[in-house]
Amino acid sequence: MSTKCILLIDDEETIQEVVQVGLELETDWEVLTASSGLEGIAMAKTKLPDAILLDVMMPDMDGIATFSKLKANSITQSIPVIFLTAKTQIAEQHPFKKIGISGVIIKPFNSITLAIQIAEMLEWKL
């Protein structure tokens, strides 16, 4: 199985570290990080990750706006996106599926089971 590349777009350094360490301990995936929507979009265009983990709540450009720009670009539109959000109400998750999000992971999450959650949402084998 080829190594997967995951791009995490999140403005919180702590989340970046937890995701990166968790995924790299549990898998052979490469984890790239970006601290803003603009940085993440630029990185997605050049690195072409297998999937993107995208924080919903970020300053300047939030996750919804970042997702819209990724989907509007022919280079990045086919990359699956999973939202990371602290919003836990199920009603708040429904609009995400309608706009084409591959899944939603609620913060706080367990970094040890994160790879399993991502793999299940994207139908990848671990």
Backbone as CSV, one residue per row, in Angstrom:
resi,resn,N_x,N_y,N_z,CA_x,CA_y,CA_z,C_x,C_y,C_z
1,MET,0.844,-1.195,0.000,0.000,0.000,0.000,0.877,1.241,0.000
2,SER,0.541,2.194,-0.837,1.332,3.417,-0.892,1.010,4.316,0.298
3,THR,1.980,5.094,0.676,1.821,6.019,1.782,0.856,7.124,1.393
4,LYS,-0.033,7.478,2.309,-0.974,8.568,2.085,-0.361,9.874,2.576
5,CYS,-0.816,10.956,1.995,-0.392,12.282,2.431,-1.638,13.039,2.884
6,ILE,-1.601,13.514,4.121,-2.715,14.253,4.705,-2.277,15.696,4.929
7,LEU,-3.078,16.636,4.494,-2.830,18.050,4.772,-3.794,18.495,5.860
8,LEU,-3.248,18.986,6.962,-4.053,19.537,8.049,-4.007,21.054,7.958
9,ILE,-5.185,21.663,7.840,-5.277,23.124,7.842,-5.971,23.520,9.135
10,ASP,-5.188,24.056,10.075,-5.714,24.435,11.391,-4.819,25.522,11.956
11,ASP,-5.420,26.557,12.526,-4.647,27.680,13.054,-4.066,27.408,14.441
12,GLU,-4.442,26.313,15.080,-3.945,25.998,16.421,-2.756,25.046,16.342
13,GLU,-1.589,25.521,16.829,-0.376,24.699,16.790,-0.532,23.409,17.587
14,THR,-1.245,23.470,18.704,-1.451,22.279,19.527,-2.179,21.194,18.738
15,ILE,-3.219,21.575,18.005,-3.971,20.617,17.183,-3.060,20.050,16.102
16,GLN,-2.262,20.918,15.477,-1.327,20.444,14.452,-0.405,19.369,15.009
17,GLU,0.147,19.616,16.192,1.072,18.657,16.799,0.369,17.349,17.160
18,VAL,-0.815,17.433,17.764,-1.554,16.238,18.177,-1.917,15.381,16.959
19,VAL,-2.402,16.016,15.907,-2.773,15.276,14.688,-1.536,14.650,14.052
20,GLN,-0.481,15.442,13.911,0.725,14.940,13.253,1.324,13.754,14.013
21,VAL,1.491,13.894,15.313,2.065,12.813,16.120,1.149,11.588,16.099
22,GLY,-0.151,11.801,16.287,-1.101,10.691,16.301,-1.101,9.904,15.007
23,LEU,-1.161,10.597,13.877,-1.206,9.909,12.586,0.123,9.246,12.246
24,GLU,1.223,9.907,12.573,2.520,9.332,12.238,2.872,8.137,13.130
25,LEU,2.344,8.104,14.361,2.564,6.945,15.228,1.735,5.745,14.786
26,GLU,0.533,5.994,14.297,-0.407,4.922,13.964,-0.345,4.466,12.506
27,THR,0.262,5.274,11.629,0.287,4.951,10.197,1.643,5.313,9.609
28,ASP,1.794,5.066,8.325,2.983,5.539,7.615,2.644,6.760,6.757
29,TRP,1.550,7.435,7.108,1.114,8.606,6.350,2.039,9.789,6.597
30,GLU,2.201,10.596,5.564,2.908,11.870,5.696,1.874,12.921,6.091
31,VAL,2.193,13.765,7.057,1.270,14.803,7.508,1.899,16.167,7.255
32,LEU,1.222,16.962,6.447,1.637,18.343,6.185,0.719,19.258,6.970
33,THR,1.220,20.412,7.405,0.383,21.335,8.159,0.417,22.730,7.549
34,ALA,-0.729,23.394,7.634,-0.861,24.784,7.223,-1.654,25.502,8.315
35,SER,-1.306,26.749,8.590,-1.921,27.487,9.697,-3.056,28.405,9.284
36,SER,-3.348,28.475,7.984,-4.439,29.336,7.515,-5.041,28.748,6.248
37,GLY,-6.226,29.237,5.914,-6.881,28.789,4.694,-6.049,29.087,3.450
38,LEU,-5.505,30.293,3.361,-4.708,30.669,2.187,-3.457,29.796,2.061
39,GLU,-2.773,29.576,3.182,-1.585,28.727,3.172,-1.968,27.297,2.784
40,GLY,-3.080,26.819,3.305,-3.536,25.470,3.003,-3.893,25.279,1.537
41,ILE,-4.567,26.263,0.963,-4.932,26.185,-0.459,-3.671,26.130,-1.316
42,ALA,-2.701,26.997,-1.007,-1.445,27.015,-1.766,-0.722,25.671,-1.649
43,MET,-0.699,25.119,-0.439,-0.029,23.839,-0.216,-0.769,22.709,-0.929
44,ALA,-2.091,22.737,-0.894,-2.879,21.702,-1.570,-2.595,21.704,-3.073
45,LYS,-2.430,22.884,-3.664,-2.159,22.984,-5.107,-0.798,22.401,-5.471
46,THR,0.191,22.591,-4.605,1.545,22.126,-4.936,1.813,20.695,-4.489
47,LYS,1.270,20.292,-3.346,1.564,18.964,-2.787,0.546,17.897,-3.179
48,LEU,-0.652,18.301,-3.579,-1.726,17.383,-3.951,-1.897,16.234,-2.945
49,PRO,-2.310,16.567,-1.708,-2.479,15.527,-0.690,-3.617,14.573,-1.043
50,ASP,-3.620,13.410,-0.416,-4.685,12.420,-0.620,-5.971,12.831,0.083
51,ALA,-5.836,13.648,1.142,-7.005,14.147,1.874,-6.597,15.391,2.658
52,ILE,-7.607,16.183,3.014,-7.388,17.397,3.792,-8.250,17.344,5.041
53,LEU,-7.628,17.604,6.196,-8.358,17.823,7.448,-8.428,19.337,7.609
54,LEU,-9.633,19.864,7.728,-9.831,21.315,7.688,-10.612,21.803,8.896
55,ASP,-9.980,22.680,9.666,-10.644,23.299,10.811,-11.742,24.230,10.306
56,VAL,-12.907,24.170,10.928,-14.028,25.024,10.513,-13.835,26.458,11.002
57,MET,-13.403,26.611,12.255,-13.295,27.926,12.871,-11.854,28.432,12.810
58,MET,-11.567,29.324,11.852,-10.247,29.935,11.740,-10.429,31.425,11.470
59,PRO,-9.454,32.241,11.900,-9.536,33.668,11.595,-9.278,33.917,10.103
60,ASP,-9.620,35.086,9.642,-9.435,35.520,8.248,-10.322,34.723,7.288
61,MET,-9.937,33.499,6.954,-10.741,32.655,6.060,-11.124,31.395,6.818
62,ASP,-12.423,31.223,7.104,-12.849,30.043,7.862,-12.847,28.793,6.979
63,GLY,-13.153,27.667,7.595,-13.121,26.399,6.880,-14.097,26.303,5.727
64,ILE,-15.277,26.900,5.881,-16.286,26.862,4.798,-15.761,27.617,3.573
65,ALA,-15.196,28.808,3.798,-14.653,29.604,2.678,-13.455,28.895,2.046
66,THR,-12.613,28.307,2.875,-11.454,27.569,2.367,-11.911,26.378,1.530
67,PHE,-12.896,25.643,2.038,-13.445,24.497,1.315,-14.013,24.933,-0.046
68,SER,-14.737,26.042,-0.064,-15.324,26.552,-1.313,-14.239,26.862,-2.338
69,LYS,-13.149,27.459,-1.896,-12.044,27.787,-2.818,-11.345,26.512,-3.302
70,LEU,-11.193,25.530,-2.425,-10.589,24.260,-2.843,-11.450,23.579,-3.905
71,LYS,-12.767,23.590,-3.711,-13.680,22.932,-4.655,-13.818,23.708,-5.963
72,ALA,-13.559,25.014,-5.923,-13.670,25.842,-7.134,-12.421,25.740,-8.009
73,ASN,-11.346,25.166,-7.495,-10.088,25.074,-8.231,-9.969,23.686,-8.858
74,SER,-9.701,23.634,-10.156,-9.645,22.342,-10.855,-8.526,21.446,-10.334
75,ILE,-7.472,22.019,-9.763,-6.355,21.227,-9.257,-6.720,20.533,-7.939
76,THR,-7.508,21.202,-7.105,-7.784,20.684,-5.761,-9.209,20.169,-5.562
77,GLN,-10.075,20.328,-6.552,-11.497,20.024,-6.334,-11.797,18.569,-6.019
78,SER,-10.945,17.647,-6.424,-11.239,16.231,-6.178,-10.614,15.698,-4.885
79,ILE,-9.889,16.528,-4.160,-9.270,16.084,-2.900,-10.362,15.995,-1.829
80,PRO,-10.522,14.828,-1.180,-11.532,14.717,-0.127,-11.170,15.603,1.076
81,VAL,-12.207,16.231,1.650,-12.017,17.129,2.786,-12.849,16.635,3.960
82,ILE,-12.195,16.552,5.126,-12.873,16.214,6.380,-12.776,17.427,7.288
83,PHE,-13.908,17.888,7.780,-13.913,19.022,8.699,-13.543,18.576,10.108
84,LEU,-12.795,19.418,10.790,-12.545,19.298,12.226,-13.331,20.433,12.874
85,THR,-14.186,20.120,13.818,-14.999,21.164,14.431,-15.293,20.865,15.888
86,ALA,-15.438,21.939,16.656,-15.845,21.798,18.057,-17.364,21.841,18.186
87,LYS,-18.063,22.113,17.085,-19.531,22.154,17.092,-20.051,20.727,17.081
88,THR,-20.701,20.338,18.149,-21.062,18.930,18.297,-22.506,18.596,17.952
89,GLN,-23.353,19.581,17.793,-24.753,19.264,17.536,-24.918,18.660,16.148
90,ILE,-25.638,17.578,16.098,-25.836,16.862,14.831,-26.454,17.770,13.781
91,ALA,-27.367,18.615,14.175,-28.012,19.520,13.220,-26.992,20.392,12.505
92,GLU,-25.910,20.716,13.184,-24.880,21.546,12.569,-24.035,20.766,11.574
93,GLN,-24.069,19.442,11.641,-23.285,18.628,10.715,-23.984,18.408,9.377
94,HIS,-25.308,18.467,9.363,-26.047,18.202,8.127,-25.641,19.087,6.949
95,PRO,-25.494,20.393,7.131,-25.096,21.217,5.982,-23.733,20.826,5.425
96,PHE,-22.846,20.288,6.258,-21.532,19.891,5.792,-21.631,18.817,4.717
97,LYS,-22.439,17.795,4.979,-22.600,16.710,4.008,-23.182,17.227,2.685
98,LYS,-24.119,18.171,2.777,-24.757,18.701,1.577,-23.783,19.432,0.665
99,ILE,-22.737,20.036,1.224,-21.793,20.775,0.384,-20.633,19.908,-0.098
100,GLY,-20.637,18.626,0.251,-19.645,17.710,-0.291,-18.486,17.369,0.622
101,ILE,-18.649,17.608,1.903,-17.614,17.245,2.863,-17.606,15.720,3.012
102,SER,-16.419,15.126,3.075,-16.302,13.669,3.186,-16.590,13.150,4.586
103,GLY,-16.509,14.028,5.584,-16.787,13.622,6.953,-16.558,14.767,7.917
104,VAL,-16.946,14.541,9.165,-16.770,15.532,10.217,-16.196,14.822,11.437
105,ILE,-15.110,15.359,11.964,-14.517,14.847,13.192,-14.670,15.928,14.254
106,ILE,-15.251,15.528,15.377,-15.544,16.480,16.454,-14.327,16.636,17.362
107,LYS,-13.989,17.892,17.654,-12.955,18.195,18.654,-13.610,18.210,20.021
108,PRO,-12.967,17.756,21.062,-11.669,17.081,21.031,-11.817,15.648,20.522
109,PHE,-10.793,15.162,19.869,-10.804,13.808,19.321,-9.658,13.024,19.940
110,ASN,-9.695,11.716,19.792,-8.638,10.845,20.296,-7.593,10.689,19.193
111,SER,-6.387,11.177,19.422,-5.360,11.136,18.380,-4.958,9.709,18.010
112,ILE,-5.164,8.756,18.924,-4.809,7.363,18.652,-5.802,6.713,17.686
113,THR,-7.069,7.123,17.731,-8.073,6.532,16.831,-8.367,7.433,15.616
114,LEU,-7.664,8.550,15.518,-7.911,9.489,14.415,-7.686,8.846,13.048
115,ALA,-6.615,8.100,12.908,-6.325,7.452,11.617,-7.442,6.496,11.219
116,ILE,-7.972,5.755,12.190,-9.071,4.827,11.916,-10.309,5.594,11.454
117,GLN,-10.616,6.710,12.127,-11.771,7.529,11.730,-11.610,8.033,10.295
118,ILE,-10.433,8.554,9.981,-10.178,9.089,8.638,-10.293,7.970,7.605
119,ALA,-9.653,6.841,7.881,-9.685,5.712,6.951,-11.109,5.231,6.694
120,GLU,-11.920,5.165,7.743,-13.308,4.729,7.570,-14.098,5.729,6.722
121,MET,-13.930,7.021,6.970,-14.673,8.043,6.218,-14.298,8.029,4.740
122,LEU,-13.026,7.742,4.448,-12.543,7.791,3.061,-12.472,6.410,2.424
123,GLU,-12.883,5.383,3.197,-12.852,3.995,2.725,-11.456,3.560,2.299
124,TRP,-10.484,3.919,3.140,-9.096,3.498,2.952,-8.835,2.297,3.838
125,LYS,-7.900,1.446,3.421,-7.472,0.327,4.265,-6.256,0.762,5.049
126,LEU,-6.232,0.386,6.320,-5.059,0.683,7.160,-4.152,-0.520,7.241
